[in-house]
C-alpha positions as CSV (number, residue, x, y, z in Angstrom):
1,M,-23.0,113.7,-87.3
2,H,-25.5,111.2,-85.8
3,G,-29.1,111.7,-87.0
4,A,-28.2,113.5,-90.2
5,C,-28.5,112.1,-93.7
6,R,-25.0,111.6,-95.1
7,P,-24.9,110.9,-98.8
8,R,-21.6,109.2,-99.7
9,R,-22.3,108.8,-103.4
10,S,-25.3,109.2,-105.7
11,G,-28.4,107.5,-104.3
12,I,-26.8,106.4,-100.9
13,V,-27.8,107.9,-97.6
14,R,-25.9,106.6,-94.6
15,G,-25.4,107.2,-90.9
16,V,-29.0,107.9,-90.0
17,R,-30.6,107.5,-86.6
18,P,-34.4,107.5,-86.6
19,L,-36.7,109.4,-84.4
20,S,-39.3,107.5,-82.5
21,D,-42.9,108.5,-82.7
22,D,-42.5,110.7,-79.6
23,G,-39.6,112.6,-81.3
24,T,-36.7,111.0,-79.3
25,K,-33.6,109.8,-81.1
26,V,-33.2,106.0,-81.3
27,D,-29.7,104.8,-80.6
28,A,-29.2,102.7,-83.8
29,E,-27.9,103.7,-87.2
30,F,-29.2,102.6,-90.6
31,A,-28.5,103.3,-94.2
32,V,-30.5,103.2,-97.4
33,E,-29.1,102.7,-101.0
34,P,-30.4,101.5,-104.3
35,E,-29.6,97.9,-105.3
36,G,-30.7,97.2,-108.8
37,D,-34.5,97.7,-108.9
38,L,-34.7,97.5,-105.1
39,L,-33.7,99.5,-102.1
40,S,-31.5,98.1,-99.4
41,V,-32.1,99.1,-95.8
42,V,-29.0,98.2,-93.7
43,L,-29.2,98.2,-89.9
44,E,-25.9,98.4,-88.2
45,S,-25.0,95.8,-85.5
46,R,-25.3,96.3,-81.8
47,G,-22.1,96.4,-79.8
48,G,-21.2,96.4,-76.1
49,A,-18.9,98.8,-74.3
50,S,-15.2,98.1,-74.8
51,Q,-12.1,99.9,-73.5
52,G,-14.0,102.7,-72.1
53,S,-16.2,103.3,-75.1
54,E,-20.0,103.6,-75.0
55,P,-22.3,100.8,-76.2
56,R,-23.0,101.0,-79.9
57,N,-26.5,100.9,-81.4
58,S,-27.9,99.9,-78.0
59,E,-31.5,100.2,-79.3
60,Y,-31.1,97.8,-82.2
61,N,-34.3,95.9,-81.6
62,I,-36.4,99.0,-81.1
63,A,-35.0,100.4,-84.3
64,L,-35.6,97.2,-86.3
65,E,-39.2,97.1,-85.3
66,L,-39.6,100.8,-86.0
67,L,-38.2,100.4,-89.5
68,L,-40.4,97.5,-90.2
69,R,-43.5,99.4,-89.0
70,R,-42.7,102.3,-91.2
71,L,-42.0,100.1,-94.2
72,A,-45.4,98.5,-93.5
73,Q,-47.0,102.0,-93.7
74,L,-45.5,102.1,-97.3
75,R,-46.8,98.6,-98.0
76,A,-43.2,97.6,-98.8
77,I,-42.2,94.0,-99.7
78,V,-39.1,92.6,-98.1
79,V,-37.9,90.7,-101.1
80,D,-34.8,89.3,-99.4
81,A,-32.9,89.7,-96.2
82,L,-29.4,88.7,-95.2
83,V,-26.7,89.2,-92.6
84,D,-24.3,91.8,-93.9
85,S,-21.3,91.8,-91.6
86,A,-17.8,91.6,-92.9
87,R,-17.4,88.0,-91.8
88,A,-20.8,87.0,-93.2
89,R,-20.0,88.4,-96.6
90,E,-17.3,85.7,-97.0
91,L,-20.0,83.1,-96.9
92,P,-22.1,81.9,-99.9
93,Y,-25.1,84.1,-100.4
94,R,-27.6,81.3,-99.6
95,E,-26.0,80.9,-96.2
96,R,-26.4,84.5,-95.3
97,R,-30.1,84.7,-96.0
98,I,-32.5,85.1,-93.1
99,V,-35.9,84.8,-94.9
100,A,-37.3,81.9,-96.7
101,E,-39.6,83.9,-98.9
102,P,-40.6,87.6,-99.5
103,I,-42.6,89.2,-96.7
104,N,-45.5,91.6,-97.6
105,L,-45.6,94.3,-94.9
106,D,-48.8,96.0,-94.2
107,S,-51.1,97.0,-91.4
108,H,-52.0,93.3,-90.8
109,T,-48.4,92.1,-90.4
110,D,-47.3,90.9,-87.0
111,L,-44.2,93.0,-86.9
112,S,-42.9,91.9,-83.5
113,R,-42.9,88.3,-84.8
114,V,-41.1,89.3,-88.0
115,R,-38.5,91.2,-86.0
116,A,-38.0,88.2,-83.7
117,E,-37.7,85.7,-86.6
118,L,-35.2,87.9,-88.4
119,G,-33.1,88.1,-85.2
120,K,-33.3,84.3,-84.7
121,A,-32.3,83.6,-88.3
122,A,-29.4,86.1,-88.1
123,A,-28.1,84.4,-85.0
124,A,-27.8,81.1,-86.8
125,V,-25.7,82.6,-89.7
126,G,-22.1,81.5,-89.5
127,R,-22.5,79.5,-86.3
128,P,-20.8,76.1,-86.2
129,P,-23.1,73.0,-85.8
130,G,-23.8,72.2,-82.2
131,A,-22.8,75.6,-80.8
132,S,-24.4,76.4,-77.4
133,G,-26.5,79.4,-76.6
134,E,-28.9,81.4,-78.9
135,G,-26.2,83.3,-80.7
136,N,-26.0,87.0,-81.6
137,R,-29.5,88.3,-82.7
138,T,-28.3,91.9,-83.3
139,K,-25.9,91.5,-86.3
140,R,-25.6,93.9,-89.2
141,I,-28.4,93.0,-91.5
142,K,-29.6,94.1,-94.9
143,L,-33.3,94.2,-96.0
144,L,-33.8,94.3,-99.8
145,V,-37.2,96.0,-100.2
146,D,-39.5,96.8,-103.0
147,V,-41.5,100.0,-102.4
148,P,-43.5,100.6,-105.6
149,S,-45.0,103.8,-104.4
150,L,-41.6,105.5,-104.3
151,G,-40.8,105.0,-108.0
152,Q,-37.4,104.3,-109.4
153,A,-35.0,103.0,-106.8
154,K,-32.1,105.2,-107.8
155,H,-34.2,108.3,-107.0
156,S,-35.9,106.9,-103.9
157,A,-33.2,106.3,-101.3
158,A,-33.5,109.8,-99.7
159,A,-37.3,109.6,-99.9
160,L,-37.4,106.3,-98.0
161,V,-35.0,107.7,-95.4
162,A,-37.4,110.6,-94.9
163,V,-40.2,108.2,-94.0
164,L,-38.1,105.9,-92.0
165,A,-36.2,108.5,-90.0
166,R,-39.0,111.1,-89.4
167,E,-36.4,113.9,-89.1
168,S,-38.4,116.7,-90.6
169,L,-41.9,116.3,-89.2
170,A,-41.6,119.3,-86.8
171,L,-45.1,120.5,-87.7
172,D,-47.1,122.6,-85.3
173,V,-50.5,120.8,-85.4
174,S,-52.3,123.0,-82.8
175,P,-55.7,124.2,-84.0
176,T,-54.4,127.8,-84.0
177,A,-51.4,127.1,-86.2
178,V,-53.4,125.0,-88.6
179,G,-56.1,127.7,-88.8
180,G,-53.3,130.2,-89.6
181,F,-52.0,127.9,-92.3
182,L,-55.5,127.6,-93.8
183,R,-55.9,131.3,-93.8
184,E,-52.8,131.7,-95.9
185,L,-54.5,129.5,-98.5
186,I,-57.7,131.6,-98.8
187,G,-58.4,132.3,-102.5
188,I,-55.6,130.1,-103.8
189,P,-56.8,127.2,-106.0
190,I,-55.5,123.9,-104.6
191,T,-55.8,120.7,-106.6
192,T,-56.9,117.4,-105.2
193,V,-54.6,114.4,-105.2
194,S,-56.3,113.0,-108.2
195,G,-55.9,116.3,-110.1
196,S,-59.5,116.2,-111.1
197,R,-60.9,118.9,-108.9
198,I,-60.0,122.4,-107.7
199,N,-60.8,123.5,-104.1
200,T,-60.7,127.1,-103.0
201,I,-60.9,128.2,-99.4
202,L,-63.3,131.0,-99.0
203,A,-63.2,131.6,-95.3
204,V,-61.7,130.3,-92.0
205,D,-63.2,130.9,-88.6
206,S,-62.3,129.4,-85.2
207,R,-64.2,126.1,-86.0
208,D,-64.6,125.6,-89.7
209,V,-63.0,126.3,-93.1
210,V,-65.4,127.1,-95.9
211,V,-64.4,125.5,-99.2
212,S,-65.8,125.9,-102.7
213,T,-65.5,123.4,-105.5
214,T,-66.9,123.3,-109.1
215,R,-69.9,121.4,-107.6
216,T,-70.5,123.7,-104.6
217,A,-69.5,127.2,-105.7
218,G,-71.2,128.7,-102.6
219,G,-68.9,126.6,-100.4
220,H,-69.4,124.0,-97.6
221,A,-67.9,123.9,-94.1
222,V,-65.2,121.5,-93.1
223,P,-64.3,121.3,-89.4
224,I,-60.8,122.5,-88.8
225,G,-60.5,119.6,-86.3
226,D,-60.6,117.2,-89.3
227,V,-57.6,119.0,-90.8
228,V,-55.8,119.0,-87.5
229,A,-56.4,115.2,-87.1
230,A,-55.0,114.7,-90.6
231,M,-51.9,116.8,-89.8
232,E,-51.4,114.8,-86.6
233,L,-51.6,111.6,-88.5
234,I,-49.0,112.6,-91.1
235,K,-46.8,114.0,-88.5
236,Q,-46.8,110.7,-86.6
237,N,-46.6,108.4,-89.6
238,G,-44.9,110.5,-92.3
239,V,-47.4,109.0,-94.8
240,V,-51.2,108.9,-94.9
241,D,-53.8,107.3,-97.2
242,V,-56.1,109.8,-98.9
243,T,-59.3,107.8,-98.2
244,V,-62.6,108.4,-96.5
245,D,-61.7,105.7,-94.0
246,T,-58.5,107.6,-93.0
247,L,-59.3,111.3,-93.5
248,G,-63.1,111.4,-93.3
249,Y,-65.9,112.5,-95.6
250,R,-63.9,115.5,-96.9
251,S,-60.8,113.5,-97.7
252,A,-60.3,115.0,-101.1
253,F,-60.1,118.5,-99.7
254,I,-57.9,117.5,-96.7
255,G,-55.6,115.7,-99.1
256,A,-55.3,118.8,-101.2
257,V,-54.4,120.8,-98.0
258,L,-51.7,118.2,-97.0
259,L,-50.1,118.6,-100.4
260,Q,-49.4,122.2,-99.6
261,L,-47.1,121.2,-96.7
262,P,-43.4,121.5,-97.5
263,G,-41.9,118.2,-98.7
264,A,-45.3,116.7,-99.5
265,R,-45.3,114.1,-102.3
266,I,-48.0,111.8,-103.8
267,L,-47.3,108.1,-103.6
268,G,-49.2,105.7,-105.9
269,S,-52.8,105.8,-106.8
270,A,-54.7,102.8,-105.3
271,P,-55.2,104.4,-102.9
272,A,-53.3,107.6,-103.3
273,R,-51.1,108.4,-100.4
274,I,-49.2,111.5,-99.3
275,M,-45.7,111.4,-97.9
276,I,-43.9,114.2,-96.2
277,G,-40.3,114.3,-95.2
278,N,-36.9,116.1,-95.4
279,V,-35.5,114.7,-98.6
280,T,-31.9,115.3,-99.3
281,E,-31.7,113.8,-102.8
282,S,-34.5,113.4,-105.3
283,D,-35.3,113.0,-108.9
284,P,-35.1,116.4,-110.5
285,S,-38.1,115.5,-112.6
286,D,-40.2,114.9,-109.5
287,K,-42.3,118.0,-109.1
288,G,-44.0,116.9,-105.9
289,I,-41.0,116.9,-103.6
290,S,-38.6,119.6,-102.3
291,S,-34.9,119.1,-101.8
292,D,-34.5,121.9,-99.3
293,V,-37.3,121.5,-96.9
294,D,-37.0,123.6,-93.7
295,S,-37.6,121.5,-90.6
296,A,-39.0,124.4,-88.6
297,P,-42.7,124.4,-87.6
298,F,-45.0,126.2,-89.9
299,Q,-46.8,129.1,-88.3
300,R,-47.8,131.4,-91.1
301,A,-47.0,131.6,-94.8
302,L,-45.2,128.9,-96.6
303,D,-43.0,130.9,-98.9
304,R,-44.2,130.9,-102.5
305,P,-42.5,132.4,-105.5
306,A,-43.7,135.9,-106.1
307,T,-44.5,136.8,-109.7
308,T,-43.5,140.0,-111.4
309,R,-47.1,141.0,-111.4
310,Q,-47.4,140.6,-107.7
311,R,-44.2,142.6,-107.0
312,R,-45.5,145.4,-109.2
313,E,-48.8,145.4,-107.5
314,Q,-47.1,145.6,-104.0
315,Q,-45.1,148.5,-105.3
316,R,-48.2,150.4,-106.5
317,L,-50.0,149.8,-103.3
318,R,-47.0,151.0,-101.2
319,F,-46.7,154.1,-103.4
320,A,-50.4,154.9,-103.1
321,L,-50.4,154.3,-99.4
322,L,-47.2,156.1,-98.5
323,R,-47.9,159.1,-100.8
324,G,-44.3,160.1,-101.0
325,R,-43.6,159.8,-97.3
326,D,-40.5,158.1,-96.0
327,Q,-42.3,157.2,-92.7
328,A,-45.9,156.7,-91.8
329,P,-48.2,155.3,-89.1
330,C,-49.3,151.7,-88.9
331,A,-53.0,151.6,-89.5
332,L,-53.6,149.2,-86.6
333,C,-51.2,150.3,-83.8
334,G,-50.9,153.9,-84.9
335,E,-47.1,153.9,-84.3
336,T,-45.0,155.8,-86.9
337,Y,-42.2,153.8,-88.6
338,P,-39.8,154.2,-91.4
339,A,-41.3,153.0,-94.7
340,R,-39.1,149.9,-94.8
341,F,-40.9,148.6,-91.7
342,L,-44.4,149.0,-93.2
343,R,-46.1,146.5,-95.5
344,A,-48.9,147.2,-97.9
345,A,-51.3,144.7,-96.4
346,H,-54.4,143.7,-98.3
347,I,-57.5,144.0,-96.1
348,K,-59.4,141.7,-98.5
349,K,-57.0,139.0,-99.7
350,R,-55.8,139.7,-103.3
351,A,-56.5,136.1,-104.3
352,V,-60.3,136.5,-103.8
353,A,-60.6,140.1,-104.8
354,A,-62.6,140.9,-108.0
355,D,-60.8,142.9,-110.6
356,D,-62.5,146.1,-109.7
357,E,-61.7,145.6,-106.1
358,A,-58.1,144.9,-106.8
359,R,-58.0,148.3,-108.6
360,D,-59.7,150.0,-105.7
361,I,-56.3,151.4,-104.5
362,P,-55.7,152.4,-101.7
363,R,-58.9,151.4,-100.0
364,I,-58.4,147.7,-100.3
365,A,-55.1,147.9,-98.5
366,M,-53.5,149.5,-95.5
367,L,-50.0,150.0,-94.1
368,A,-49.3,147.5,-91.3
369,C,-46.0,147.3,-89.4
370,V,-43.8,144.3,-89.4
371,F,-43.6,144.3,-85.6
372,G,-46.6,142.2,-85.2
373,C,-49.6,144.0,-86.7
374,D,-49.2,142.7,-90.2
375,A,-49.0,139.1,-89.1
376,L,-51.8,139.4,-86.5
377,F,-54.1,140.8,-89.1
378,E,-53.1,138.3,-91.8
379,D,-53.7,135.3,-89.5
380,G,-56.9,136.6,-88.1
381,Y,-55.8,137.3,-84.5
382,V,-57.1,140.9,-84.9
383,G,-59.7,142.5,-87.1
384,V,-61.6,145.8,-87.4
385,E,-65.2,146.4,-86.5
386,N,-67.1,149.7,-86.5
387,G,-63.9,151.5,-86.9
388,A,-62.0,150.0,-84.0
389,V,-59.5,147.1,-83.6
390,I,-60.9,143.9,-82.2
391,G,-59.0,140.9,-80.9
392,T,-59.7,137.2,-80.8
393,A,-60.7,135.6,-77.5
394,M,-58.9,132.4,-78.5
395,V,-55.5,133.7,-77.1
396,D,-54.5,133.9,-73.5
397,L,-54.0,137.6,-72.7
398,Q,-50.8,136.7,-70.7
399,T,-49.0,135.4,-73.8
400,A,-46.9,137.6,-76.0
401,I,-49.6,137.6,-78.7
402,G,-52.3,138.3,-76.1
403,R,-50.3,141.3,-74.8
404,H,-49.8,142.7,-78.3
405,I,-53.5,142.3,-79.0
406,G,-54.3,144.0,-75.7
407,K,-52.2,147.0,-76.6
408,I,-54.1,147.7,-79.9
409,R,-57.6,146.4,-79.0
410,G,-60.2,149.2,-79.2
411,R,-57.9,151.6,-81.1
412,A,-59.7,153.7,-83.7
413,V,-58.6,153.0,-87.3
414,D,-58.2,156.0,-89.6
415,G,-60.0,155.8,-92.9
416,Y,-62.3,153.0,-91.8
417,E,-65.3,154.4,-93.5
418,D,-63.7,154.2,-96.9
419,A,-62.5,150.6,-96.4
420,A,-65.4,149.3,-94.3
421,V,-66.6,146.8,-96.9
422,Y,-63.1,145.2,-97.0
423,F,-62.7,145.2,-93.2
424,D,-66.2,143.5,-93.0
425,W,-65.0,140.8,-95.4
426,H,-61.9,140.2,-93.3
427,R,-63.9,140.0,-90.1
428,T,-66.3,137.4,-91.7
429,H,-63.7,135.3,-93.6
430,V,-60.4,135.5,-91.7
431,F,-60.9,136.9,-88.2
432,M,-60.9,134.2,-85.4
433,S,-64.2,135.2,-83.9
């Protein structure tokens, strides 16, 4: 079960192998568990091949420096460190220690030097005076760390594992995927990290996302590339500072977007930071972190609880659009499907529709099949202009999406005249022109 988080008892996560920044598994196991007000990070020892067995934890030094670097990203303090092998535990505590004083880890710390000094000190533990050679620098060690941004230690072991192991950061950070993610947020109020301001995405095109706030109700443009860069940063590091220096001039909005990712959590406040990871145990009172994060890449909607009002509205729309039929044509491809394969798709997103528009049933919605048309329209790959389906030029025609677009591009859409104002809104605010 290498690479998976294995809780043995409350608050302990063992048997974890971290992923490197390029996504490859590092051959070294570590564990995290609460120890008083601190967290202990235990790195298992390296061992050579014996009696036909493979070497154990062969990438010990790589893993130690990786763990130190990721602890530095959390601005952790190594309060104490000691050799933790079975033989060393028979020694007095002071003889097991491998640091003379606490080490503050941050972006300015020489982590290679820290790693080397820990190894050198570990090699000296338990060695008789005058012994030759440099000794074993890859023993089982325990780092006792203080990570104030994670909160209470007993609730933080799994959260720290999420940052150290990087197991769940399978985000698709391509501009197309990020653009689709942003389109799913159109009209949904999203709160900044500070909680003091609400952002609302009004439109997304191939280059910019248009965002309104209480100060700029008409909206201002933020390059999608800035959001992509932030996504790449949090994918690489698992944690990111919500500051202008890190995220750019629109850091408040970009931080609000990052908080919509599964498993996102706010750490601290000076500066505020966002962590993302696959957390297996958490404090039930912690509202900002999920315990069942799916590690698959996001492509479209991140599931949100549907209210009774939303379900009833979907039912009314389907009833109005189907008009008693048990099968009907898809508005975009024209193919006829049983009703269960057709969605009542809003042409203008419900979240931004005025009350009178939301009541403009069925013109504000159409039937779209689940075999691609609904998703392509929702994500802006296709739109409708002058009564005919149009497709984005951002997709290679030889791809599966490109071929689907090619099949329906130019097809006349029935009832366009009645819904033209809503199709125009979609083309302006959602379609990837």
